[in-house]
Amino acid sequence: MKNITTKITLFILLAVIVASCNLTSRVPEGKHLLEKNVITVNKEKKNDEEHYLQLFQQENSNILGFHLRLHMYNLAKPNPDSLYHLWLDRKPGRHKTLTFLLSEKQVNRLGHSFVVSGISNFLKKTGEPPVIVDLARVKKSKNRLYAYYYKQGYFRAKASYTIDTVSSKKAIIKYEVVTGKPYIVDSIDVKIQTPALDSLYRRSKADAVLKNGRQYREADFAAERERISNYFKNHGVWKFDPTYIRYSVDTVNTNYRANVDMFIDNENVRTEDSVYVRPFKIYKISKVEIQVNNPYEPNAEVNTTVYNGFTILTNGKLRYKPRALTDPIFITPGSTYSDIRRTRTSRYLSNLKIFASPILINYEEDKADSTGTSLIAKVRLNPKKNYRFNIAADLNHNSIQDFGVQGTMGVTFLNVFRGAETLTLSTRGNIGSSKDSSIKDKAFFNILEYGADAKLSIPRVWFPVNTERIIPKEMLPSTLVSLGVGRQKNIGLDKENLTGVLSYNWTPDRRRTAKFDLWNLQYIRNVNAGNYFNVYRSSYARLNTIANSYTGINQEYFDEFHNLSGSGVYSFINDVLATNTGTSITDADFLEVRRLEERRRRLTENNLIWASNFTYTLSTQEGITDNNFYNFKVKGESAGGLLSLVAPLIKENKNVPVGQRTLFDVQYSQYLKGEVDFIKHWDLRHRRVLAMRAFFGLAVPYGNSNSIPFTRSYFAGGSNDNRAWQSYGLGPGRSGSINDFNEANMKISFSTELRYNIFGKLNGAVFGDLGNIWNIFDDETDPAYTFNGISSLRDLALGTGTGFRYDFNFFVFRFDVGFKTYDPARLTGDRWFKGYNFGSSVLNFGINYPF
């Protein structure tokens, strides 16, 4: 206790010393460090980012109130090379001695070396110079705040500032804005020179952003200009852009009313030597040409194929089915010109991933049309190579192997069936070295894992029935068919794995995606189920402890060290369950042995899972730099429903009750599963982000199953979950995570993380993770494991901690330290902060952010 108190005291003293460092040591005399900006609008303080972005000067960045980068800058020597020369000339013989040992040139260069200047240069570059109050920038900030409100219709707003010095070298700038009454849009008079555009405008007027009776906002004028322009361009008006739309606003003596005149001019047409004006035209598409370059026959004659009104041009042989080229084209002959169709076409063709970028789509007037209102659309495609090889290798180390070499090798075929399909065939393998005593093979590389996969991607819905009305091609539908096999040797139970998936994907709009697995098949066969107790050592240890606590147990079950032998452990279990041990076993020990045996049977049995699932995702994220968004994902899955209808008709299930029915002598799984995942990010300015994630999942066995397969159950802990516990090391409930791999069929988790920039590409975070897993609606009855209503929420585990992230641009390396803040496995009243120390902490390494 004395040592802990001493450490805490030293830490507090160090924090006080660092915090008391002089922030103004580099502030010149007569100048002031900007300590804080205060913005007041109509006597109300504003702290939102939008207001502070108007200011030309922001205070120095801080991490939870501590100005780390400013301190680093202050620690640097202002002119280390000059100080070096002063040191050099302080003693006449010093310069002479160094010149004798080196040379004059090298002595001078030494002043710019890392030894002399490197640390200071690093501190300056990484740190942040003090923000000095600049009167010119303060005035510009005031004017920008005024302009900000002026653009919102406060034409009579007033802005001012005051500079309050809080010490000899620190100041607070206070900006004050008095807005006055806003102007309201009164009348809107629209004057359109081209009659055809006037008709289009009146058809779309109901969707106008700019409406009378609303407060004047400059953003509404820009949005209305963009809306009208997009509407025209998507309804036949070629070469229209927002610059043809002008506004005139009258606010003179109108009693806070703004009268708006909107003008839409005629088209300006440029020729070689002149410019003239004419009314806009409504264009139609007379012809669509798809020009496909054939790289294998560059000098061949151009062949023409007409398909469904499209003209396909290619040099030499056409290597695609015509439909594969016309399906992605939304621009159709006879249709009205629409710019959005060009966007959709480009997006669809890019999504195929068989054509090289850029994909060019151009229009030109059809000279054969005397009215001059027809366009020819030309789509130019350059196919990629028909195949590409993929080879990768890596060295690894994990809990299974001390050293391993893994690799993948595959080949991808493009346009494999001439319908723009993509086929990928790949193999994977891993050889490793393990010192596990249960492995009889004593060679250096004594564990092996290998497999093969085949994936076929089809750029349409592959289904016997036409689904165009349900999932139109605007949603970019695709089908994925995949098959995979895998095999393990000397790894756990030596699993053999067979997977098969038929999946449909589509995008209703840019924010929403949908995925439907019509069938998702997984067959798992445990080749070496007898190795169970060598893998799940905690189960063996508890059985061994129970067996050694009784004197009447058959001694043939033990080895020379009086531990249960490989066969003895099974004999002991059978005797206990058959009440044939020759001694009295307590009820608690009997139930524990029965539970351990049920878990062994569950984890060693072969699994057949035939499921269907649907996933819907909604995201408001505009790009990778957007830090103010949310993601919502919901998933539903059903397994075994179809098999439950087929199984009774199979001979092997004749007179077999529900719960024991099989397919190919393997009991199939039957369950319902649902998940909800929500992620929200808030941008807090100055490169600070508050991120939150909430997750709920529940899988309910029924019919032929009384538990969920291990591969479809939930676990807690790990670098992307509750970071104060290892993966599979938390739960279920308050049980204490006594198994080697703890899992259950219900999960609740909530995480929040404050991310901030330290300097450069190094970022930090503080986080809190709340969650646990439970058994519910299955064969588990122990109340320590099961969810028993609201009272079980007391078993939610809380982990808190801190971490660092380094941004390598293409990925983020993450390191987190998690501390057990509230541990439900401990006794009630002894759960808070008992594991809050470095000895009980968990180190987490990961790639990219956890959510």
mmCIF file with all atom_site columns, N, CA, C and O in Angstrom, residues 363-405:
data_model
loop_
_atom_site.group_PDB
_atom_site.id
_atom_site.type_symbol
_atom_site.label_atom_id
_atom_site.label_alt_id
_atom_site.label_comp_id
_atom_site.label_asym_id
_atom_site.label_entity_id
_atom_site.label_seq_id
_atom_site.pdbx_PDB_ins_code
_atom_site.Cartn_x
_atom_site.Cartn_y
_atom_site.Cartn_z
_atom_site.occupancy
_atom_site.B_iso_or_equiv
_atom_site.pdbx_formal_charge
_atom_site.auth_seq_id
_atom_site.auth_comp_id
_atom_site.auth_asym_id
_atom_site.auth_atom_id
_atom_site.pdbx_PDB_model_num
ATOM 1   N N  . TYR A 1 363 ? -21.052 12.566  -76.006 1.00 0.00 ? 363 TYR A N  1
ATOM 2   C CA . TYR A 1 363 ? -22.200 12.808  -76.876 1.00 0.00 ? 363 TYR A CA 1
ATOM 3   C C  . TYR A 1 363 ? -21.773 13.725  -78.016 1.00 0.00 ? 363 TYR A C  1
ATOM 4   O O  . TYR A 1 363 ? -20.909 14.594  -77.847 1.00 0.00 ? 363 TYR A O  1
ATOM 5   N N  . GLU A 1 364 ? -22.417 13.532  -79.158 1.00 0.00 ? 364 GLU A N  1
ATOM 6   C CA . GLU A 1 364 ? -22.247 14.470  -80.265 1.00 0.00 ? 364 GLU A CA 1
ATOM 7   C C  . GLU A 1 364 ? -23.569 14.572  -81.024 1.00 0.00 ? 364 GLU A C  1
ATOM 8   O O  . GLU A 1 364 ? -24.364 13.625  -81.040 1.00 0.00 ? 364 GLU A O  1
ATOM 9   N N  . GLU A 1 365 ? -23.788 15.738  -81.611 1.00 0.00 ? 365 GLU A N  1
ATOM 10  C CA . GLU A 1 365 ? -25.052 15.945  -82.332 1.00 0.00 ? 365 GLU A CA 1
ATOM 11  C C  . GLU A 1 365 ? -25.118 15.048  -83.556 1.00 0.00 ? 365 GLU A C  1
ATOM 12  O O  . GLU A 1 365 ? -24.118 14.862  -84.257 1.00 0.00 ? 365 GLU A O  1
ATOM 13  N N  . ASP A 1 366 ? -26.279 14.503  -83.796 1.00 0.00 ? 366 ASP A N  1
ATOM 14  C CA . ASP A 1 366 ? -26.511 13.646  -84.950 1.00 0.00 ? 366 ASP A CA 1
ATOM 15  C C  . ASP A 1 366 ? -26.781 14.534  -86.166 1.00 0.00 ? 366 ASP A C  1
ATOM 16  O O  . ASP A 1 366 ? -27.832 15.181  -86.259 1.00 0.00 ? 366 ASP A O  1
ATOM 17  N N  . LYS A 1 367 ? -25.815 14.584  -87.072 1.00 0.00 ? 367 LYS A N  1
ATOM 18  C CA . LYS A 1 367 ? -25.950 15.463  -88.236 1.00 0.00 ? 367 LYS A CA 1
ATOM 19  C C  . LYS A 1 367 ? -27.027 14.995  -89.200 1.00 0.00 ? 367 LYS A C  1
ATOM 20  O O  . LYS A 1 367 ? -27.461 15.765  -90.065 1.00 0.00 ? 367 LYS A O  1
ATOM 21  N N  . ALA A 1 368 ? -27.462 13.758  -89.066 1.00 0.00 ? 368 ALA A N  1
ATOM 22  C CA . ALA A 1 368 ? -28.520 13.247  -89.942 1.00 0.00 ? 368 ALA A CA 1
ATOM 23  C C  . ALA A 1 368 ? -29.890 13.797  -89.560 1.00 0.00 ? 368 ALA A C  1
ATOM 24  O O  . ALA A 1 368 ? -30.850 13.691  -90.343 1.00 0.00 ? 368 ALA A O  1
ATOM 25  N N  . ASP A 1 369 ? -30.012 14.393  -88.378 1.00 0.00 ? 369 ASP A N  1
ATOM 26  C CA . ASP A 1 369 ? -31.291 14.951  -87.928 1.00 0.00 ? 369 ASP A CA 1
ATOM 27  C C  . ASP A 1 369 ? -31.353 16.424  -88.308 1.00 0.00 ? 369 ASP A C  1
ATOM 28  O O  . ASP A 1 369 ? -30.592 17.245  -87.783 1.00 0.00 ? 369 ASP A O  1
ATOM 29  N N  . SER A 1 370 ? -32.249 16.753  -89.176 1.00 0.00 ? 370 SER A N  1
ATOM 30  C CA . SER A 1 370 ? -32.348 18.135  -89.653 1.00 0.00 ? 370 SER A CA 1
ATOM 31  C C  . SER A 1 370 ? -32.839 19.097  -88.589 1.00 0.00 ? 370 SER A C  1
ATOM 32  O O  . SER A 1 370 ? -32.594 20.306  -88.664 1.00 0.00 ? 370 SER A O  1
ATOM 33  N N  . THR A 1 371 ? -33.525 18.575  -87.560 1.00 0.00 ? 371 THR A N  1
ATOM 34  C CA . THR A 1 371 ? -34.034 19.457  -86.492 1.00 0.00 ? 371 THR A CA 1
ATOM 35  C C  . THR A 1 371 ? -32.943 19.809  -85.492 1.00 0.00 ? 371 THR A C  1
ATOM 36  O O  . THR A 1 371 ? -33.118 20.716  -84.675 1.00 0.00 ? 371 THR A O  1
ATOM 37  N N  . GLY A 1 372 ? -31.839 19.083  -85.527 1.00 0.00 ? 372 GLY A N  1
ATOM 38  C CA . GLY A 1 372 ? -30.741 19.360  -84.601 1.00 0.00 ? 372 GLY A CA 1
ATOM 39  C C  . GLY A 1 372 ? -31.063 19.032  -83.158 1.00 0.00 ? 372 GLY A C  1
ATOM 40  O O  . GLY A 1 372 ? -30.490 19.629  -82.241 1.00 0.00 ? 372 GLY A O  1
ATOM 41  N N  . THR A 1 373 ? -31.960 18.074  -82.920 1.00 0.00 ? 373 THR A N  1
ATOM 42  C CA . THR A 1 373 ? -32.350 17.732  -81.539 1.00 0.00 ? 373 THR A CA 1
ATOM 43  C C  . THR A 1 373 ? -32.022 16.270  -81.206 1.00 0.00 ? 373 THR A C  1
ATOM 44  O O  . THR A 1 373 ? -32.627 15.696  -80.305 1.00 0.00 ? 373 THR A O  1
ATOM 45  N N  . SER A 1 374 ? -31.100 15.670  -81.948 1.00 0.00 ? 374 SER A N  1
ATOM 46  C CA . SER A 1 374 ? -30.734 14.272  -81.702 1.00 0.00 ? 374 SER A CA 1
ATOM 47  C C  . SER A 1 374 ? -29.259 14.186  -81.333 1.00 0.00 ? 374 SER A C  1
ATOM 48  O O  . SER A 1 374 ? -28.431 14.950  -81.840 1.00 0.00 ? 374 SER A O  1
ATOM 49  N N  . LEU A 1 375 ? -28.952 13.236  -80.463 1.00 0.00 ? 375 LEU A N  1
ATOM 50  C CA . LEU A 1 375 ? -27.582 13.020  -80.014 1.00 0.00 ? 375 LEU A CA 1
ATOM 51  C C  . LEU A 1 375 ? -27.179 11.572  -80.246 1.00 0.00 ? 375 LEU A C  1
ATOM 52  O O  . LEU A 1 375 ? -28.003 10.650  -80.150 1.00 0.00 ? 375 LEU A O  1
ATOM 53  N N  . ILE A 1 376 ? -25.898 11.374  -80.522 1.00 0.00 ? 376 ILE A N  1
ATOM 54  C CA . ILE A 1 376 ? -25.302 10.042  -80.584 1.00 0.00 ? 376 ILE A CA 1
ATOM 55  C C  . ILE A 1 376 ? -24.438 9.863   -79.347 1.00 0.00 ? 376 ILE A C  1
ATOM 56  O O  . ILE A 1 376 ? -23.535 10.669  -79.090 1.00 0.00 ? 376 ILE A O  1
ATOM 57  N N  . ALA A 1 377 ? -24.724 8.834   -78.573 1.00 0.00 ? 377 ALA A N  1
ATOM 58  C CA . ALA A 1 377 ? -23.928 8.538   -77.377 1.00 0.00 ? 377 ALA A CA 1
ATOM 59  C C  . ALA A 1 377 ? -22.865 7.509   -77.739 1.00 0.00 ? 377 ALA A C  1
ATOM 60  O O  . ALA A 1 377 ? -23.169 6.484   -78.364 1.00 0.00 ? 377 ALA A O  1
ATOM 61  N N  . LYS A 1 378 ? -21.624 7.787   -77.342 1.00 0.00 ? 378 LYS A N  1
ATOM 62  C CA . LYS A 1 378 ? -20.516 6.894   -77.644 1.00 0.00 ? 378 LYS A CA 1
ATOM 63  C C  . LYS A 1 378 ? -19.852 6.451   -76.350 1.00 0.00 ? 378 LYS A C  1
ATOM 64  O O  . LYS A 1 378 ? -19.347 7.285   -75.591 1.00 0.00 ? 378 LYS A O  1
ATOM 65  N N  . VAL A 1 379 ? -19.857 5.146   -76.129 1.00 0.00 ? 379 VAL A N  1
ATOM 66  C CA . VAL A 1 379 ? -19.263 4.557   -74.930 1.00 0.00 ? 379 VAL A CA 1
ATOM 67  C C  . VAL A 1 379 ? -18.008 3.805   -75.356 1.00 0.00 ? 379 VAL A C  1
ATOM 68  O O  . VAL A 1 379 ? -18.083 2.866   -76.167 1.00 0.00 ? 379 VAL A O  1
ATOM 69  N N  . ARG A 1 380 ? -16.854 4.200   -74.824 1.00 0.00 ? 380 ARG A N  1
ATOM 70  C CA . ARG A 1 380 ? -15.577 3.583   -75.201 1.00 0.00 ? 380 ARG A CA 1
ATOM 71  C C  . ARG A 1 380 ? -15.074 2.701   -74.058 1.00 0.00 ? 380 ARG A C  1
ATOM 72  O O  . ARG A 1 380 ? -14.913 3.173   -72.937 1.00 0.00 ? 380 ARG A O  1
ATOM 73  N N  . LEU A 1 381 ? -14.822 1.423   -74.367 1.00 0.00 ? 381 LEU A N  1
ATOM 74  C CA . LEU A 1 381 ? -14.407 0.449   -73.355 1.00 0.00 ? 381 LEU A CA 1
ATOM 75  C C  . LEU A 1 381 ? -13.074 -0.185  -73.736 1.00 0.00 ? 381 LEU A C  1
ATOM 76  O O  . LEU A 1 381 ? -12.885 -0.615  -74.882 1.00 0.00 ? 381 LEU A O  1
ATOM 77  N N  . ASN A 1 382 ? -12.177 -0.240  -72.765 1.00 0.00 ? 382 ASN A N  1
ATOM 78  C CA . ASN A 1 382 ? -10.885 -0.911  -72.934 1.00 0.00 ? 382 ASN A CA 1
ATOM 79  C C  . ASN A 1 382 ? -10.804 -2.062  -71.942 1.00 0.00 ? 382 ASN A C  1
ATOM 80  O O  . ASN A 1 382 ? -10.619 -1.836  -70.736 1.00 0.00 ? 382 ASN A O  1
ATOM 81  N N  . PRO A 1 383 ? -10.969 -3.289  -72.418 1.00 0.00 ? 383 PRO A N  1
ATOM 82  C CA . PRO A 1 383 ? -10.966 -4.439  -71.495 1.00 0.00 ? 383 PRO A CA 1
ATOM 83  C C  . PRO A 1 383 ? -9.619  -4.629  -70.818 1.00 0.00 ? 383 PRO A C  1
ATOM 84  O O  . PRO A 1 383 ? -8.561  -4.348  -71.383 1.00 0.00 ? 383 PRO A O  1
ATOM 85  N N  . LYS A 1 384 ? -9.674  -5.107  -69.571 1.00 0.00 ? 384 LYS A N  1
ATOM 86  C CA . LYS A 1 384 ? -8.462  -5.516  -68.874 1.00 0.00 ? 384 LYS A CA 1
ATOM 87  C C  . LYS A 1 384 ? -8.008  -6.873  -69.409 1.00 0.00 ? 384 LYS A C  1
ATOM 88  O O  . LYS A 1 384 ? -8.724  -7.526  -70.172 1.00 0.00 ? 384 LYS A O  1
ATOM 89  N N  . LYS A 1 385 ? -6.821  -7.313  -68.974 1.00 0.00 ? 385 LYS A N  1
ATOM 90  C CA . LYS A 1 385 ? -6.353  -8.639  -69.355 1.00 0.00 ? 385 LYS A CA 1
ATOM 91  C C  . LYS A 1 385 ? -7.326  -9.697  -68.853 1.00 0.00 ? 385 LYS A C  1
ATOM 92  O O  . LYS A 1 385 ? -7.943  -9.547  -67.809 1.00 0.00 ? 385 LYS A O  1
ATOM 93  N N  . ASN A 1 386 ? -7.429  -10.789 -69.599 1.00 0.00 ? 386 ASN A N  1
ATOM 94  C CA . ASN A 1 386 ? -8.422  -11.816 -69.290 1.00 0.00 ? 386 ASN A CA 1
ATOM 95  C C  . ASN A 1 386 ? -8.144  -12.557 -67.986 1.00 0.00 ? 386 ASN A C  1
ATOM 96  O O  . ASN A 1 386 ? -9.029  -13.224 -67.446 1.00 0.00 ? 386 ASN A O  1
ATOM 97  N N  . TYR A 1 387 ? -6.933  -12.477 -67.482 1.00 0.00 ? 387 TYR A N  1
ATOM 98  C CA . TYR A 1 387 ? -6.617  -13.192 -66.248 1.00 0.00 ? 387 TYR A CA 1
ATOM 99  C C  . TYR A 1 387 ? -5.493  -12.467 -65.515 1.00 0.00 ? 387 TYR A C  1
ATOM 100 O O  . TYR A 1 387 ? -4.744  -11.681 -66.104 1.00 0.00 ? 387 TYR A O  1
ATOM 101 N N  . ARG A 1 388 ? -5.408  -12.742 -64.242 1.00 0.00 ? 388 ARG A N  1
ATOM 102 C CA . ARG A 1 388 ? -4.307  -12.213 -63.430 1.00 0.00 ? 388 ARG A CA 1
ATOM 103 C C  . ARG A 1 388 ? -4.024  -13.195 -62.296 1.00 0.00 ? 388 ARG A C  1
ATOM 104 O O  . ARG A 1 388 ? -4.928  -13.862 -61.788 1.00 0.00 ? 388 ARG A O  1
ATOM 105 N N  . PHE A 1 389 ? -2.749  -13.279 -61.925 1.00 0.00 ? 389 PHE A N  1
ATOM 106 C CA . PHE A 1 389 ? -2.328  -14.175 -60.861 1.00 0.00 ? 389 PHE A CA 1
ATOM 107 C C  . PHE A 1 389 ? -2.210  -13.408 -59.544 1.00 0.00 ? 389 PHE A C  1
ATOM 108 O O  . PHE A 1 389 ? -1.845  -12.229 -59.527 1.00 0.00 ? 389 PHE A O  1
ATOM 109 N N  . ASN A 1 390 ? -2.521  -14.102 -58.460 1.00 0.00 ? 390 ASN A N  1
ATOM 110 C CA . ASN A 1 390 ? -2.415  -13.516 -57.125 1.00 0.00 ? 390 ASN A CA 1
ATOM 111 C C  . ASN A 1 390 ? -1.584  -14.453 -56.248 1.00 0.00 ? 390 ASN A C  1
ATOM 112 O O  . ASN A 1 390 ? -1.962  -15.611 -56.040 1.00 0.00 ? 390 ASN A O  1
ATOM 113 N N  . ILE A 1 391 ? -0.470  -13.964 -55.759 1.00 0.00 ? 391 ILE A N  1
ATOM 114 C CA . ILE A 1 391 ? 0.400   -14.756 -54.903 1.00 0.00 ? 391 ILE A CA 1
ATOM 115 C C  . ILE A 1 391 ? 0.763   -13.922 -53.678 1.00 0.00 ? 391 ILE A C  1
ATOM 116 O O  . ILE A 1 391 ? 1.120   -12.745 -53.805 1.00 0.00 ? 391 ILE A O  1
ATOM 117 N N  . ALA A 1 392 ? 0.665   -14.514 -52.501 1.00 0.00 ? 392 ALA A N  1
ATOM 118 C CA . ALA A 1 392 ? 1.013   -13.806 -51.269 1.00 0.00 ? 392 ALA A CA 1
ATOM 119 C C  . ALA A 1 392 ? 1.574   -14.800 -50.268 1.00 0.00 ? 392 ALA A C  1
ATOM 120 O O  . ALA A 1 392 ? 1.189   -15.975 -50.245 1.00 0.00 ? 392 ALA A O  1
ATOM 121 N N  . ALA A 1 393 ? 2.511   -14.326 -49.451 1.00 0.00 ? 393 ALA A N  1
ATOM 122 C CA . ALA A 1 393 ? 3.107   -15.171 -48.409 1.00 0.00 ? 393 ALA A CA 1
ATOM 123 C C  . ALA A 1 393 ? 3.351   -14.324 -47.174 1.00 0.00 ? 393 ALA A C  1
ATOM 124 O O  . ALA A 1 393 ? 3.513   -13.101 -47.254 1.00 0.00 ? 393 ALA A O  1
ATOM 125 N N  . ASP A 1 394 ? 3.356   -14.990 -46.005 1.00 0.00 ? 394 ASP A N  1
ATOM 126 C CA . ASP A 1 394 ? 3.520   -14.241 -44.758 1.00 0.00 ? 394 ASP A CA 1
ATOM 127 C C  . ASP A 1 394 ? 4.058   -15.175 -43.682 1.00 0.00 ? 394 ASP A C  1
ATOM 128 O O  . ASP A 1 394 ? 3.863   -16.396 -43.727 1.00 0.00 ? 394 ASP A O  1
ATOM 129 N N  . LEU A 1 395 ? 4.749   -14.596 -42.721 1.00 0.00 ? 395 LEU A N  1
ATOM 130 C CA . LEU A 1 395 ? 5.205   -15.313 -41.535 1.00 0.00 ? 395 LEU A CA 1
ATOM 131 C C  . LEU A 1 395 ? 4.307   -14.917 -40.366 1.00 0.00 ? 395 LEU A C  1
ATOM 132 O O  . LEU A 1 395 ? 3.888   -13.762 -40.273 1.00 0.00 ? 395 LEU A O  1
ATOM 133 N N  . ASN A 1 396 ? 3.988   -15.844 -39.492 1.00 0.00 ? 396 ASN A N  1
ATOM 134 C CA . ASN A 1 396 ? 3.098   -15.503 -38.392 1.00 0.00 ? 396 ASN A CA 1
ATOM 135 C C  . ASN A 1 396 ? 3.441   -16.277 -37.130 1.00 0.00 ? 396 ASN A C  1
ATOM 136 O O  . ASN A 1 396 ? 4.156   -17.280 -37.157 1.00 0.00 ? 396 ASN A O  1
ATOM 137 N N  . HIS A 1 397 ? 2.901   -15.764 -36.051 1.00 0.00 ? 397 HIS A N  1
ATOM 138 C CA . HIS A 1 397 ? 3.056   -16.376 -34.723 1.00 0.00 ? 397 HIS A CA 1
ATOM 139 C C  . HIS A 1 397 ? 1.758   -16.138 -33.963 1.00 0.00 ? 397 HIS A C  1
ATOM 140 O O  . HIS A 1 397 ? 1.231   -15.028 -33.949 1.00 0.00 ? 397 HIS A O  1
ATOM 141 N N  . ASN A 1 398 ? 1.217   -17.185 -33.359 1.00 0.00 ? 398 ASN A N  1
ATOM 142 C CA . ASN A 1 398 ? -0.016  -17.040 -32.585 1.00 0.00 ? 398 ASN A CA 1
ATOM 143 C C  . ASN A 1 398 ? -0.060  -18.100 -31.506 1.00 0.00 ? 398 ASN A C  1
ATOM 144 O O  . ASN A 1 398 ? 0.918   -18.823 -31.276 1.00 0.00 ? 398 ASN A O  1
ATOM 145 N N  . SER A 1 399 ? -1.226  -18.179 -30.852 1.00 0.00 ? 399 SER A N  1
ATOM 146 C CA . SER A 1 399 ? -1.358  -19.107 -29.727 1.00 0.00 ? 399 SER A CA 1
ATOM 147 C C  . SER A 1 399 ? -1.314  -20.566 -30.160 1.00 0.00 ? 399 SER A C  1
ATOM 148 O O  . SER A 1 399 ? -1.062  -21.452 -29.347 1.00 0.00 ? 399 SER A O  1
ATOM 149 N N  . ILE A 1 400 ? -1.549  -20.834 -31.440 1.00 0.00 ? 400 ILE A N  1
ATOM 150 C CA . ILE A 1 400 ? -1.555  -22.218 -31.926 1.00 0.00 ? 400 ILE A CA 1
ATOM 151 C C  . ILE A 1 400 ? -0.161  -22.661 -32.330 1.00 0.00 ? 400 ILE A C  1
ATOM 152 O O  . ILE A 1 400 ? 0.245   -23.787 -32.081 1.00 0.00 ? 400 ILE A O  1
ATOM 153 N N  . GLN A 1 401 ? 0.589   -21.762 -32.961 1.00 0.00 ? 401 GLN A N  1
ATOM 154 C CA . GLN A 1 401 ? 1.901   -22.139 -33.481 1.00 0.00 ? 401 GLN A CA 1
ATOM 155 C C  . GLN A 1 401 ? 2.955   -21.130 -33.050 1.00 0.00 ? 401 GLN A C  1
ATOM 156 O O  . GLN A 1 401 ? 2.700   -19.928 -32.994 1.00 0.00 ? 401 GLN A O  1
ATOM 157 N N  . ASP A 1 402 ? 4.154   -21.647 -32.755 1.00 0.00 ? 402 ASP A N  1
ATOM 158 C CA . ASP A 1 402 ? 5.263   -20.774 -32.371 1.00 0.00 ? 402 ASP A CA 1
ATOM 159 C C  . ASP A 1 402 ? 5.821   -20.039 -33.576 1.00 0.00 ? 402 ASP A C  1
ATOM 160 O O  . ASP A 1 402 ? 6.274   -18.898 -33.479 1.00 0.00 ? 402 ASP A O  1
ATOM 161 N N  . PHE A 1 403 ? 5.805   -20.708 -34.710 1.00 0.00 ? 403 PHE A N  1
ATOM 162 C CA . PHE A 1 403 ? 6.283   -20.106 -35.943 1.00 0.00 ? 403 PHE A CA 1
ATOM 163 C C  . PHE A 1 403 ? 5.525   -20.735 -37.104 1.00 0.00 ? 403 PHE A C  1
ATOM 164 O O  . PHE A 1 403 ? 5.288   -21.946 -37.118 1.00 0.00 ? 403 PHE A O  1
ATOM 165 N N  . GLY A 1 404 ? 5.128   -19.911 -38.058 1.00 0.00 ? 404 GLY A N  1
ATOM 166 C CA . GLY A 1 404 ? 4.377   -20.440 -39.182 1.00 0.00 ? 404 GLY A CA 1
ATOM 167 C C  . GLY A 1 404 ? 4.637   -19.685 -40.466 1.00 0.00 ? 404 GLY A C  1
ATOM 168 O O  . GLY A 1 404 ? 5.013   -18.511 -40.457 1.00 0.00 ? 404 GLY A O  1
ATOM 169 N N  . VAL A 1 405 ? 4.457   -20.388 -41.565 1.00 0.00 ? 405 VAL A N  1
ATOM 170 C CA . VAL A 1 405 ? 4.561   -19.790 -42.893 1.00 0.00 ? 405 VAL A CA 1
ATOM 171 C C  . VAL A 1 405 ? 3.243   -20.053 -43.608 1.00 0.00 ? 405 VAL A C  1
ATOM 172 O O  . VAL A 1 405 ? 2.813   -21.208 -43.736 1.00 0.00 ? 405 VAL A O  1
#
